[in-house]
């Protein structure tokens, strides 16, 4: 495996989502957090994007559809933590809002937050895939 390009301040612009804010993933910061182990960072991002975040997103969707505040709080908390670990700050922020909704047993705006999460995760996935492919060429 080749190294992921460490470029400071890589960002993704989103025209949709919570306040149309920027989602930033700083590869350099992520590499530094894991002792510059690019293979580990690549594996971590791959697991996040292909396994943990899709499962948690599905659980969050189920929780909203079934109006289950405990499930929403738990799944959103886990997504918030996983997103924080990789530095997906905006995704973590939206997950935190959903976690609070679950805690407060309110679903007002939950569907919109879910849509924003879905869009931001898809954008992040495309971006990371491109960055990983670019590092192999």
mmCIF file of N, CA, C and O in Angstrom, residues 57-69 71-72 98 107 110-111 114-115 118:
data_model
loop_
_atom_site.group_PDB
_atom_site.id
_atom_site.type_symbol
_atom_site.label_atom_id
_atom_site.label_comp_id
_atom_site.label_asym_id
_atom_site.label_seq_id
_atom_site.Cartn_x
_atom_site.Cartn_y
_atom_site.Cartn_z
ATOM 1 N N UNK A 57 -25.721 4.988 10.380
ATOM 2 C CA UNK A 57 -26.683 5.801 9.643
ATOM 3 C C UNK A 57 -28.006 5.054 9.485
ATOM 4 O O UNK A 57 -29.077 5.637 9.652
ATOM 5 N N UNK A 58 -27.918 3.772 9.199
ATOM 6 C CA UNK A 58 -29.122 2.949 9.088
ATOM 7 C C UNK A 58 -29.868 2.884 10.425
ATOM 8 O O UNK A 58 -31.096 2.997 10.459
ATOM 9 N N UNK A 59 -29.130 2.737 11.496
ATOM 10 C CA UNK A 59 -29.750 2.684 12.829
ATOM 11 C C UNK A 59 -30.394 4.016 13.187
ATOM 12 O O UNK A 59 -31.497 4.054 13.745
ATOM 13 N N UNK A 60 -29.717 5.112 12.843
ATOM 14 C CA UNK A 60 -30.288 6.441 13.092
ATOM 15 C C UNK A 60 -31.581 6.606 12.300
ATOM 16 O O UNK A 60 -32.587 7.097 12.818
ATOM 17 N N UNK A 61 -31.581 6.168 11.050
ATOM 18 C CA UNK A 61 -32.780 6.245 10.220
ATOM 19 C C UNK A 61 -33.920 5.430 10.829
ATOM 20 O O UNK A 61 -35.058 5.904 10.908
ATOM 21 N N UNK A 62 -33.614 4.222 11.262
ATOM 22 C CA UNK A 62 -34.622 3.377 11.921
ATOM 23 C C UNK A 62 -35.171 4.058 13.157
ATOM 24 O O UNK A 62 -36.382 4.013 13.423
ATOM 25 N N UNK A 63 -34.285 4.655 13.954
ATOM 26 C CA UNK A 63 -34.703 5.316 15.191
ATOM 27 C C UNK A 63 -35.649 6.473 14.905
ATOM 28 O O UNK A 63 -36.641 6.666 15.615
ATOM 29 N N UNK A 64 -35.347 7.218 13.858
ATOM 30 C CA UNK A 64 -36.212 8.344 13.495
ATOM 31 C C UNK A 64 -37.553 7.837 12.987
ATOM 32 O O UNK A 64 -38.612 8.333 13.394
ATOM 33 N N UNK A 65 -37.532 6.830 12.116
ATOM 34 C CA UNK A 65 -38.779 6.288 11.579
ATOM 35 C C UNK A 65 -39.664 5.694 12.662
ATOM 36 O O UNK A 65 -40.879 5.842 12.625
ATOM 37 N N UNK A 66 -39.050 5.028 13.637
ATOM 38 C CA UNK A 66 -39.833 4.393 14.701
ATOM 39 C C UNK A 66 -40.030 5.298 15.914
ATOM 40 O O UNK A 66 -40.635 4.875 16.898
ATOM 41 N N UNK A 67 -39.496 6.531 15.814
ATOM 42 C CA UNK A 67 -39.601 7.496 16.909
ATOM 43 C C UNK A 67 -39.053 6.905 18.222
ATOM 44 O O UNK A 67 -39.672 7.002 19.274
ATOM 45 N N UNK A 68 -37.862 6.306 18.136
ATOM 46 C CA UNK A 68 -37.213 5.670 19.288
ATOM 47 C C UNK A 68 -36.066 6.558 19.773
ATOM 48 O O UNK A 68 -34.959 6.504 19.229
ATOM 49 N N UNK A 69 -36.312 7.393 20.795
ATOM 50 C CA UNK A 69 -35.292 8.350 21.225
ATOM 51 C C UNK A 69 -34.038 7.697 21.813
ATOM 52 O O UNK A 69 -32.930 8.208 21.623
ATOM 53 N N UNK A 71 -32.675 4.768 20.987
ATOM 54 C CA UNK A 71 -31.885 4.240 19.874
ATOM 55 C C UNK A 71 -31.213 5.385 19.110
ATOM 56 O O UNK A 71 -30.041 5.279 18.739
ATOM 57 N N UNK A 72 -31.948 6.473 18.910
ATOM 58 C CA UNK A 72 -31.384 7.637 18.227
ATOM 59 C C UNK A 72 -30.194 8.185 19.016
ATOM 60 O O UNK A 72 -29.132 8.435 18.448
ATOM 61 N N UNK A 98 -28.274 15.229 16.673
ATOM 62 C CA UNK A 98 -29.209 14.097 16.721
ATOM 63 C C UNK A 98 -29.164 13.405 18.085
ATOM 64 O O UNK A 98 -30.198 12.976 18.597
ATOM 65 N N UNK A 107 -38.087 14.887 17.911
ATOM 66 C CA UNK A 107 -37.698 14.496 16.564
ATOM 67 C C UNK A 107 -37.872 15.631 15.557
ATOM 68 O O UNK A 107 -37.731 15.427 14.363
ATOM 69 N N UNK A 110 -35.220 16.123 12.841
ATOM 70 C CA UNK A 110 -34.373 14.922 12.777
ATOM 71 C C UNK A 110 -34.235 14.405 11.348
ATOM 72 O O UNK A 110 -33.146 13.998 10.943
ATOM 73 N N UNK A 111 -35.303 14.428 10.598
ATOM 74 C CA UNK A 111 -35.240 13.922 9.228
ATOM 75 C C UNK A 111 -34.296 14.780 8.384
ATOM 76 O O UNK A 111 -33.496 14.253 7.611
ATOM 77 N N UNK A 114 -30.786 13.966 9.298
ATOM 78 C CA UNK A 114 -30.429 12.685 8.693
ATOM 79 C C UNK A 114 -30.055 12.872 7.228
ATOM 80 O O UNK A 114 -29.050 12.328 6.761
ATOM 81 N N UNK A 115 -30.832 13.651 6.496
ATOM 82 C CA UNK A 115 -30.529 13.912 5.088
ATOM 83 C C UNK A 115 -29.165 14.599 4.949
ATOM 84 O O UNK A 115 -28.393 14.275 4.052
ATOM 85 N N UNK A 118 -26.467 11.997 5.487
ATOM 86 C CA UNK A 118 -26.323 11.135 4.309
ATOM 87 C C UNK A 118 -25.529 11.831 3.218
ATOM 88 O O UNK A 118 -24.612 11.238 2.635
#
